[in-house]
Tab-separated table of C-alpha atoms in Angstrom:
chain	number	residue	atom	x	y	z
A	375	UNK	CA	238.946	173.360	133.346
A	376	UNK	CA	241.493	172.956	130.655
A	377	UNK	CA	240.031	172.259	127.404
A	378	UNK	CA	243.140	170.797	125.585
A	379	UNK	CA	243.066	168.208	123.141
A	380	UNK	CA	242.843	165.561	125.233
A	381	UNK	CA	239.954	166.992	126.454
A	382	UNK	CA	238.610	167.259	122.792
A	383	UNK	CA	239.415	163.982	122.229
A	384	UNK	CA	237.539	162.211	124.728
A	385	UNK	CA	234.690	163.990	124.325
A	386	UNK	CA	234.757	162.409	120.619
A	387	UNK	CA	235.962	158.938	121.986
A	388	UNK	CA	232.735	158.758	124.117
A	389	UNK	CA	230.797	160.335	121.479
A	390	UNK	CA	229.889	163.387	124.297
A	391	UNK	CA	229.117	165.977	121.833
A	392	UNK	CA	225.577	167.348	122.292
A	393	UNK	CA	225.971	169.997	120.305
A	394	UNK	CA	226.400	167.930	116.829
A	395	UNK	CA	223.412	167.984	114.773
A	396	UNK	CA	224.215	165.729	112.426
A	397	UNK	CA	223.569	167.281	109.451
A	398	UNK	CA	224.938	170.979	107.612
A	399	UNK	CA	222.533	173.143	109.687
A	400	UNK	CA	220.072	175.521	108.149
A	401	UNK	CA	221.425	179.096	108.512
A	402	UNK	CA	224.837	177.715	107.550
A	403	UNK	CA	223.655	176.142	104.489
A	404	UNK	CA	221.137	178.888	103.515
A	405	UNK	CA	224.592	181.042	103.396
A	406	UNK	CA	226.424	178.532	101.625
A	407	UNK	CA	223.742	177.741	98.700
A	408	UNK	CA	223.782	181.528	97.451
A	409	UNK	CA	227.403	181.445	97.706
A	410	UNK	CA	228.601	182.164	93.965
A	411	UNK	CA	232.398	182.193	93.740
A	412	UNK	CA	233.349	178.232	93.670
A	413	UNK	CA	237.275	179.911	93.962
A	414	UNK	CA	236.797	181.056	98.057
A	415	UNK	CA	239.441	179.872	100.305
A	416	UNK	CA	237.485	178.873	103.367
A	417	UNK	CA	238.475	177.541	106.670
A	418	UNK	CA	235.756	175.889	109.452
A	419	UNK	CA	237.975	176.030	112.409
A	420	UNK	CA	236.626	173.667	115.113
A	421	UNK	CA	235.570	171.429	112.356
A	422	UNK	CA	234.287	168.505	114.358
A	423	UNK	CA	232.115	165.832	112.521
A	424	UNK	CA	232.862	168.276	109.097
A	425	UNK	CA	228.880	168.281	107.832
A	426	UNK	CA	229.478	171.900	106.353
A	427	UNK	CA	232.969	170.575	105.245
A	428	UNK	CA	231.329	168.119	103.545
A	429	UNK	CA	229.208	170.225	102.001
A	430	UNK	CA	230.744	172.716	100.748
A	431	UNK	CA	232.949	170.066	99.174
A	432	UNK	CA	230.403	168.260	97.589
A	433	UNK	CA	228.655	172.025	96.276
A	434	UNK	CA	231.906	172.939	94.191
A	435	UNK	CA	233.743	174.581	96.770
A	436	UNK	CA	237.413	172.767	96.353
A	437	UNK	CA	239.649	175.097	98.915
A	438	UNK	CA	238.085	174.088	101.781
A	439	UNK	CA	240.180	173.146	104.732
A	440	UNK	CA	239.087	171.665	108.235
A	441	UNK	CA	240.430	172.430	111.617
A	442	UNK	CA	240.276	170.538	114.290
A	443	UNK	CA	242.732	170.267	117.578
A	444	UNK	CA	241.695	166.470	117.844
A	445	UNK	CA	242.928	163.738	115.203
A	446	UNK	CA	240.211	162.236	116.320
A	447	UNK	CA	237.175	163.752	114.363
A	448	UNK	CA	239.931	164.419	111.720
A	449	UNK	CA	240.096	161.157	111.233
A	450	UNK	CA	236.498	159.871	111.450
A	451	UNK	CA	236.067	162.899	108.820
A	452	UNK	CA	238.508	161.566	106.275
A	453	UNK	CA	237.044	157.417	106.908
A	454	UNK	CA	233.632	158.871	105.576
A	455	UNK	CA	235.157	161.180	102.979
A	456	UNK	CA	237.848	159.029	101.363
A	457	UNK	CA	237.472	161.370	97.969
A	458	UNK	CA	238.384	164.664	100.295
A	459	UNK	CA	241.764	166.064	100.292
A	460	UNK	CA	243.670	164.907	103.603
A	461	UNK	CA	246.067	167.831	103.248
A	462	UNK	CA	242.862	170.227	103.796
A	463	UNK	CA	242.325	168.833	106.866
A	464	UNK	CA	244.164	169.866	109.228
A	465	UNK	CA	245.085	168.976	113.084
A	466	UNK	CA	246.363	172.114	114.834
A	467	UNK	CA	245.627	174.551	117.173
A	468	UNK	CA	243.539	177.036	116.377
A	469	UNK	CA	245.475	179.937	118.158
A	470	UNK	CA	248.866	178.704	116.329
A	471	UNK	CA	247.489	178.238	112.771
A	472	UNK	CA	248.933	181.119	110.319
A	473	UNK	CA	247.489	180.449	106.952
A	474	UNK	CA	244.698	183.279	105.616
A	475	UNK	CA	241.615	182.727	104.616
A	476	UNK	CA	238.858	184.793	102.128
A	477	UNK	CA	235.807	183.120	104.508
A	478	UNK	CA	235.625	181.495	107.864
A	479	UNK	CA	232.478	179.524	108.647
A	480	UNK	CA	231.179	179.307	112.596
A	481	UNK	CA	229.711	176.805	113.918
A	482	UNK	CA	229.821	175.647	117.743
A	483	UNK	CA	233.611	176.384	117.832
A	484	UNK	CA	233.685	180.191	119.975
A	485	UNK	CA	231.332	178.337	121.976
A	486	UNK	CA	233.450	175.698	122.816
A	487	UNK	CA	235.876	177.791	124.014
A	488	UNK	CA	236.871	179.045	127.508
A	489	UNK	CA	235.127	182.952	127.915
A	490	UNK	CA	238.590	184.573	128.935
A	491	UNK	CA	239.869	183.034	125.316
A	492	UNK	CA	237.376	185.069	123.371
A	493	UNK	CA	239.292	188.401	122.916
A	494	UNK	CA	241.839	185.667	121.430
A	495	UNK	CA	239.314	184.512	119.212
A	496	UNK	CA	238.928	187.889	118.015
A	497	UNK	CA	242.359	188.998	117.227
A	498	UNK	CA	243.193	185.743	115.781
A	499	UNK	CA	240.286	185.346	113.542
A	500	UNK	CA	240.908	188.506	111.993
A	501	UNK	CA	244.366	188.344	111.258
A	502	UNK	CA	243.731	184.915	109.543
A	503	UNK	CA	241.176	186.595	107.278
A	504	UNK	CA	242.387	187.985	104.258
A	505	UNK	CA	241.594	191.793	103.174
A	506	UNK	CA	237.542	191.917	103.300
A	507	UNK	CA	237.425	188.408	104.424
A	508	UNK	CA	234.305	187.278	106.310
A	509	UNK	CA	233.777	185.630	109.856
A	510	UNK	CA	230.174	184.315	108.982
A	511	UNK	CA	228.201	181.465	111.302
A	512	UNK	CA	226.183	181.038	114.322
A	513	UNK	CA	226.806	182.119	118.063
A	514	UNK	CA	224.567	180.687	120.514
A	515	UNK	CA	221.365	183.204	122.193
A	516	UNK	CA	221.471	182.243	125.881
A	517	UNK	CA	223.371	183.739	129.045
A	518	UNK	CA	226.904	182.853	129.546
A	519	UNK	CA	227.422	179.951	131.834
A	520	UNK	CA	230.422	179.152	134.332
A	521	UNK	CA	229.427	175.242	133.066
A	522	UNK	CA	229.933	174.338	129.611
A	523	UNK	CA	231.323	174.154	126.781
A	524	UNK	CA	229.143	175.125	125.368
A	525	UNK	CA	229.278	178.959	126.830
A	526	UNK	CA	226.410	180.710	125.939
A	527	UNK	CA	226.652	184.737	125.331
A	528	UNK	CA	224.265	188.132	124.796
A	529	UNK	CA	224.011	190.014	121.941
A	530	UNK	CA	225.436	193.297	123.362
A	531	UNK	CA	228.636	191.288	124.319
A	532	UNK	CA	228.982	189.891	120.780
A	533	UNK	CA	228.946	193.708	119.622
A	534	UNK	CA	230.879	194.972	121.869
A	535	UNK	CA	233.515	191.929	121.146
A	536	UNK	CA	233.439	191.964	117.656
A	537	UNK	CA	233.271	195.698	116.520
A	538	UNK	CA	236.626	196.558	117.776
A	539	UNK	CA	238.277	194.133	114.534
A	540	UNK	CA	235.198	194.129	112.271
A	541	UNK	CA	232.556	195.820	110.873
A	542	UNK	CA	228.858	194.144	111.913
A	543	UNK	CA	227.420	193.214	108.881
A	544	UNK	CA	224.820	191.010	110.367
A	545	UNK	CA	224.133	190.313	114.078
A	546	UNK	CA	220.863	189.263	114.493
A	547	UNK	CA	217.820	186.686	115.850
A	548	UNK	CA	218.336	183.457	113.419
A	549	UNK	CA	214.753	182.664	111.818
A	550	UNK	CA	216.085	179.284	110.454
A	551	UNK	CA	217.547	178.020	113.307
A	552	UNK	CA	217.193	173.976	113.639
A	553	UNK	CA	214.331	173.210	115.786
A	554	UNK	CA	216.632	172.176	119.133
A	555	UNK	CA	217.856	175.922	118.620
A	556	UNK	CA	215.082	178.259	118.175
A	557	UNK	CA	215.236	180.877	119.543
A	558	UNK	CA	218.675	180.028	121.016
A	559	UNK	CA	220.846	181.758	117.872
A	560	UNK	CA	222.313	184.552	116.192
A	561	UNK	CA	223.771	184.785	112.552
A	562	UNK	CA	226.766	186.882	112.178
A	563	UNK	CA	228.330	188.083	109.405
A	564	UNK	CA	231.445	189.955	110.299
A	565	UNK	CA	233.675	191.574	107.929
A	566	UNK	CA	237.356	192.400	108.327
């Protein structure tokens, strides 16, 4: 399966994206309301319908950018957002984007990605974070799958993945998941 951008974008077109919720969800907002310093450069790579974007926007937070490798949600972003910045979003592939970054929010984008591509995800999230900069979001709590995206993944594979470029601040059960994903997340934060 290649998961391209044309792939991205027709899952948008035909509005086949299961894993939106909508709304900011709860651990990720939790972590953004006792955020403190307003001045945090902060990407959301994979930024899809932009909810936390949005959010974080509308709490203060002004150097935001979204990432997305479809216009398509780009664009449906900036219709509903006319006030946000269009040169913080930003179209691009993930694995070719170079700027750095003091926090990077996850949400539903390492899922969405191919299993092989995850040691990629690694080494490329780190070297966009600046010095101490942190990987913080969700990973989804169920076996990997052959069939998705989303891929699921365990906990011992998220250590062993992530403590070769980061020290394991947090790796643990969420307790405020959304109700479609009890029991079916963990909140990471990840420091470089």
């Amino acid at each position: 399966m290649n998961l391209n951008k044309a792939y991205w974008t027709k899952r948008y077109l035909s509005n086949d994206i299961p894993w939106d919720a909508g709304a900011v969800t709860t651990p990720i907002k939790e972590y953004i309301d006792q955020l403190t310093n307003k001045e945090l450069k902060i990407l959301i790579p994979g930024v899809g319908n932009g909810y936390e974007l949005r959010y974080l926007y509308e709490k203060g937070f002004k150097n935001v950018y979204g990432l997305d490798f479809s216009e398509t949600p780009i664009n449906s972003f900036s219709k509903a957002n006319p006030y946000f910045p269009k040169q913080q979003l930003l179209v691009d592939d993930f694995f070719e984007h170079s700027a750095t970054y003091d926090l990077i929010i996850e949400q539903t984008f390492f899922c969405a990605l191919q299993p092989e591509l995850r040691p990629l995800y690694v080494n490329k999230m780190h070297s966009l974070l600046k010095p101490n900069g942190k990987l913080v979001g969700v990973l989804f709590a169920f076996p990997l799958t052959e069939k998705g995206p989303p891929f699921g993944g365990s906990l011992e594979e998220y250590e062993q993945l992530f403590s070769t470029n980061f020290l394991i601040e947090t790796l643990q059960p969420c307790y405020n998941s959304i109700k479609p994903r009890q029991n079916n997340e963990y909140f990471i934060i990840l420091k470089k």
